PDB file of C-alpha atoms in Angstrom:
ATOM      1  CA  MET C  28      59.157  32.540-122.976  1.00 53.00           C
ATOM      2  CA  HIS C  29      57.581  30.086-120.997  1.00 86.00           C
ATOM      3  CA  GLU C  30      55.176  32.861-120.260  1.00 93.00           C
ATOM      4  CA  LEU C  31      53.424  32.321-123.462  1.00 94.00           C
ATOM      5  CA  GLY C  32      52.780  28.673-122.307  1.00 94.00           C
ATOM      6  CA  LEU C  33      51.267  29.121-118.979  1.00 95.00           C
ATOM      7  CA  VAL C  34      48.629  31.445-120.006  1.00 97.00           C
ATOM      8  CA  ASN C  35      47.612  29.039-122.545  1.00 96.00           C
ATOM      9  CA  TYR C  36      47.241  26.268-120.051  1.00 96.00           C
ATOM     10  CA  VAL C  37      44.986  28.095-117.638  1.00 97.00           C
ATOM     11  CA  VAL C  38      43.448  30.013-120.451  1.00 97.00           C
ATOM     12  CA  ARG C  39      42.604  25.969-121.310  1.00 96.00           C
ATOM     13  CA  GLU C  40      42.480  24.713-118.191  1.00 96.00           C
ATOM     14  CA  VAL C  41      40.003  28.199-117.073  1.00 96.00           C
ATOM     15  CA  GLY C  42      38.080  27.265-120.015  1.00 95.00           C
ATOM     16  CA  LYS C  43      37.144  23.956-119.437  1.00 95.00           C
ATOM     17  CA  ILE C  44      35.920  24.844-115.772  1.00 91.00           C
ATOM     18  CA  ALA C  45      34.166  27.427-117.435  1.00 92.00           C
ATOM     19  CA  GLU C  46      31.772  25.262-119.569  1.00 93.00           C
ATOM     20  CA  GLU C  47      31.607  22.522-117.285  1.00 92.00           C
ATOM     21  CA  ASN C  48      29.536  24.961-115.025  1.00 88.00           C
ATOM     22  CA  ASN C  49      27.725  26.638-118.178  1.00 89.00           C
ATOM     23  CA  VAL C  50      29.651  29.755-117.473  1.00 91.00           C
ATOM     24  CA  SER C  51      29.712  32.048-120.334  1.00 91.00           C
ATOM     25  CA  ARG C  52      32.072  34.732-119.364  1.00 93.00           C
ATOM     26  CA  ILE C  53      34.848  35.226-116.160  1.00 95.00           C
ATOM     27  CA  LYS C  54      35.821  38.110-114.457  1.00 95.00           C
ATOM     28  CA  SER C  55      38.713  37.615-113.147  1.00 97.00           C
ATOM     29  CA  VAL C  56      41.481  35.082-112.906  1.00 98.00           C
ATOM     30  CA  THR C  57      44.355  34.887-109.729  1.00 98.00           C
ATOM     31  CA  LEU C  58      47.408  33.542-110.266  1.00 98.00           C
ATOM     32  CA  GLU C  59      49.739  32.511-107.766  1.00 97.00           C
ATOM     33  CA  PHE C  60      53.318  32.568-108.423  1.00 96.00           C
ATOM     34  CA  GLY C  61      56.513  31.700-106.117  1.00 96.00           C
ATOM     35  CA  GLU C  62      59.184  34.335-106.795  1.00 96.00           C
ATOM     36  CA  VAL C  63      62.272  32.196-107.536  1.00 96.00           C
ATOM     37  CA  SER C  64      59.983  30.748-110.337  1.00 95.00           C
ATOM     38  CA  GLY C  65      61.591  33.366-113.318  1.00 94.00           C
ATOM     39  CA  ILE C  66      57.574  33.877-114.669  1.00 95.00           C
ATOM     40  CA  VAL C  67      57.364  38.002-115.824  1.00 94.00           C
ATOM     41  CA  THR C  68      54.489  39.123-115.029  1.00 94.00           C
ATOM     42  CA  SER C  69      54.258  41.609-117.793  1.00 95.00           C
ATOM     43  CA  TYR C  70      54.721  38.790-120.383  1.00 96.00           C
ATOM     44  CA  LEU C  71      51.918  36.773-118.618  1.00 96.00           C
ATOM     45  CA  TYR C  72      49.634  40.733-118.828  1.00 96.00           C
ATOM     46  CA  ASP C  73      50.463  41.041-122.292  1.00 96.00           C
ATOM     47  CA  TYR C  74      49.883  37.127-123.592  1.00 96.00           C
ATOM     48  CA  TRP C  75      46.715  37.716-121.370  1.00 97.00           C
ATOM     49  CA  LEU C  76      45.378  40.556-123.299  1.00 95.00           C
ATOM     50  CA  TRP C  77      46.004  38.493-126.705  1.00 94.00           C
ATOM     51  CA  TYR C  78      43.845  36.032-125.289  1.00 93.00           C
ATOM     52  CA  THR C  79      41.255  37.757-124.250  1.00 92.00           C
ATOM     53  CA  LYS C  80      40.301  38.753-127.520  1.00 92.00           C
ATOM     54  CA  LYS C  81      40.783  35.740-129.199  1.00 93.00           C
ATOM     55  CA  PHE C  82      38.086  33.980-126.868  1.00 92.00           C
ATOM     56  CA  PRO C  83      34.928  35.750-126.021  1.00 92.00           C
ATOM     57  CA  VAL C  84      34.150  33.913-122.579  1.00 94.00           C
ATOM     58  CA  PHE C  85      37.467  35.760-121.548  1.00 95.00           C
ATOM     59  CA  GLU C  86      36.864  38.997-122.792  1.00 93.00           C
ATOM     60  CA  GLY C  87      37.140  42.087-121.177  1.00 92.00           C
ATOM     61  CA  SER C  88      38.297  39.541-118.344  1.00 96.00           C
ATOM     62  CA  GLU C  89      41.307  40.296-115.468  1.00 97.00           C
ATOM     63  CA  LEU C  90      44.285  38.751-114.588  1.00 98.00           C
ATOM     64  CA  LYS C  91      45.306  39.051-111.074  1.00 98.00           C
ATOM     65  CA  CYS C  92      49.388  37.594-109.751  1.00 97.00           C
ATOM     66  CA  GLU C  93      50.099  37.316-106.490  1.00 98.00           C
ATOM     67  CA  GLU C  94      53.417  36.182-105.158  1.00 97.00           C
ATOM     68  CA  ILE C  95      54.642  33.472-103.222  1.00 97.00           C
ATOM     69  CA  PRO C  96      57.726  33.956-101.544  1.00 98.00           C
ATOM     70  CA  ALA C  97      60.517  31.538-101.723  1.00 98.00           C
ATOM     71  CA  VAL C  98      61.342  29.856 -98.702  1.00 98.00           C
ATOM     72  CA  THR C  99      64.488  27.200 -97.843  1.00 98.00           C
ATOM     73  CA  TRP C 100      65.155  24.328 -95.316  1.00 98.00           C
ATOM     74  CA  CYS C 101      68.072  24.163 -93.840  1.00 98.00           C
ATOM     75  CA  ASP C 102      69.180  19.830 -93.032  1.00 97.00           C
ATOM     76  CA  ASN C 103      71.868  20.236 -90.574  1.00 97.00           C
ATOM     77  CA  CYS C 104      69.773  22.798 -87.904  1.00 96.00           C
ATOM     78  CA  LYS C 105      66.376  22.403 -88.858  1.00 97.00           C
ATOM     79  CA  ILE C 106      64.672  25.965 -89.765  1.00 97.00           C
ATOM     80  CA  THR C 107      63.671  27.872 -92.676  1.00 98.00           C
ATOM     81  CA  TYR C 108      64.916  31.107 -94.171  1.00 98.00           C
ATOM     82  CA  SER C 109      63.711  33.478 -97.095  1.00 97.00           C
ATOM     83  CA  THR C 110      65.476  32.065-100.309  1.00 97.00           C
ATOM     84  CA  ILE C 111      66.510  35.502-101.850  1.00 96.00           C
ATOM     85  CA  THR C 112      67.785  36.851 -98.604  1.00 96.00           C
ATOM     86  CA  TYR C 113      69.690  34.538 -98.431  1.00 96.00           C
ATOM     87  CA  GLY C 114      70.536  31.708-101.225  1.00 96.00           C
ATOM     88  CA  LYS C 115      71.635  28.326-100.124  1.00 96.00           C
ATOM     89  CA  THR C 116      73.043  29.054 -97.717  1.00 97.00           C
ATOM     90  CA  CYS C 117      72.011  28.750 -94.783  1.00 98.00           C
ATOM     91  CA  PRO C 118      72.205  31.751 -92.724  1.00 98.00           C
ATOM     92  CA  HIS C 119      71.838  30.297 -89.371  1.00 97.00           C
ATOM     93  CA  CYS C 120      74.628  27.775 -89.605  1.00 97.00           C
ATOM     94  CA  GLY C 121      76.481  28.085 -92.872  1.00 97.00           C
ATOM     95  CA  SER C 122      75.296  24.694 -94.562  1.00 97.00           C
ATOM     96  CA  GLY C 123      74.719  24.301 -98.128  1.00 96.00           C
ATOM     97  CA  ASN C 124      73.066  21.098 -97.188  1.00 98.00           C
ATOM     98  CA  THR C 125      68.931  22.813 -98.016  1.00 98.00           C
ATOM     99  CA  TRP C 126      65.727  22.503-100.178  1.00 97.00           C
ATOM    100  CA  LEU C 127      63.214  25.043-102.047  1.00 98.00           C
ATOM    101  CA  LEU C 128      60.239  24.641 -99.960  1.00 97.00           C
ATOM    102  CA  ARG C 129      58.381  27.223-102.085  1.00 97.00           C
ATOM    103  CA  GLY C 130      58.214  29.651-104.018  1.00 96.00           C
ATOM    104  CA  ASN C 131      59.274  28.071-107.829  1.00 96.00           C
ATOM    105  CA  GLU C 132      55.532  26.992-108.165  1.00 95.00           C
ATOM    106  CA  MET C 133      52.195  28.396-110.180  1.00 95.00           C
ATOM    107  CA  ARG C 134      48.910  27.640-109.666  1.00 96.00           C
ATOM    108  CA  ILE C 135      45.906  29.175-110.452  1.00 96.00           C
ATOM    109  CA  LYS C 136      43.722  30.534-107.249  1.00 97.00           C
ATOM    110  CA  GLN C 137      40.416  31.695-107.666  1.00 97.00           C
ATOM    111  CA  VAL C 138      38.250  31.791-111.011  1.00 95.00           C
ATOM    112  CA  GLU C 139      36.322  35.149-110.508  1.00 95.00           C
ATOM    113  CA  VAL C 140      33.064  34.853-113.165  1.00 90.00           C
ATOM    114  CA  TYR C 141      29.725  36.436-114.521  1.00 86.00           C
ATOM    115  CA  ASP C 142      26.344  33.663-114.088  1.00 62.00           C
ATOM    116  CA  ASP C 143      24.114  34.524-116.412  1.00 61.00           C
ATOM    117  CA  GLY C 144      21.208  33.452-114.202  1.00 56.00           C
ATOM    118  CA  GLU C 145      23.062  35.806-111.413  1.00 49.00           C
ATOM    119  CA  GLU C 146      22.953  39.772-111.540  1.00 43.00           C
ATOM    120  CA  GLY C 147      26.281  40.189-109.785  1.00 41.00           C
ATOM    121  CA  PRO C 148      29.773  38.010-110.119  1.00 42.00           C
ATOM    122  CA  GLY C 149      30.398  34.819-108.774  1.00 51.00           C
ATOM    123  CA  GLU C 150      33.312  32.948-107.670  1.00 57.00           C
ATOM    124  CA  LEU C 151      34.698  29.375-108.425  1.00 56.00           C
ATOM    125  CA  ASP C 152      37.732  27.780-107.322  1.00 61.00           C
ATOM    126  CA  ALA C 153      40.616  25.958-109.263  1.00 61.00           C
ATOM    127  CA  LYS C 154      38.349  23.035-109.076  1.00 59.00           C
ATOM    128  CA  GLY C 155      35.510  24.881-110.402  1.00 55.00           C
ATOM    129  CA  GLU C 156      32.847  24.889-107.127  1.00 57.00           C
ATOM    130  CA  TYR C 157      31.791  27.842-105.868  1.00 52.00           C
ATOM    131  CA  ILE C 158      32.998  29.330-103.271  1.00 57.00           C
ATOM    132  CA  PRO C 159      30.202  30.754-100.675  1.00 49.00           C
TER     133      PRO C 159
END
């Protein structure tokens, strides 16, 4: 159920970006999250729909989700491999001396907006700056 907290965080952060940039309407928000993060996308979409009805700036906006592959590093043989396929044990040397490099994170990748001063949508990155 941490999806509710994640959506709450995203709405709060994107709302700040929108306010700082005088954006009145969000078109879409793209999230990236790791394949071993434990995030259930169907819950994210459900909570997103609830929030879009609660906050006018998000009304009708779309949530887009992209998965980041989980990759593990082996300290013994100095290679990377797919965490999902092989788990914690290195498939090359059999060592358990491994570390998850990526695949457990979540981040706001992109915010697409409708700007009152423009005819079509503009795009903001996660820092709230327009993408040319």
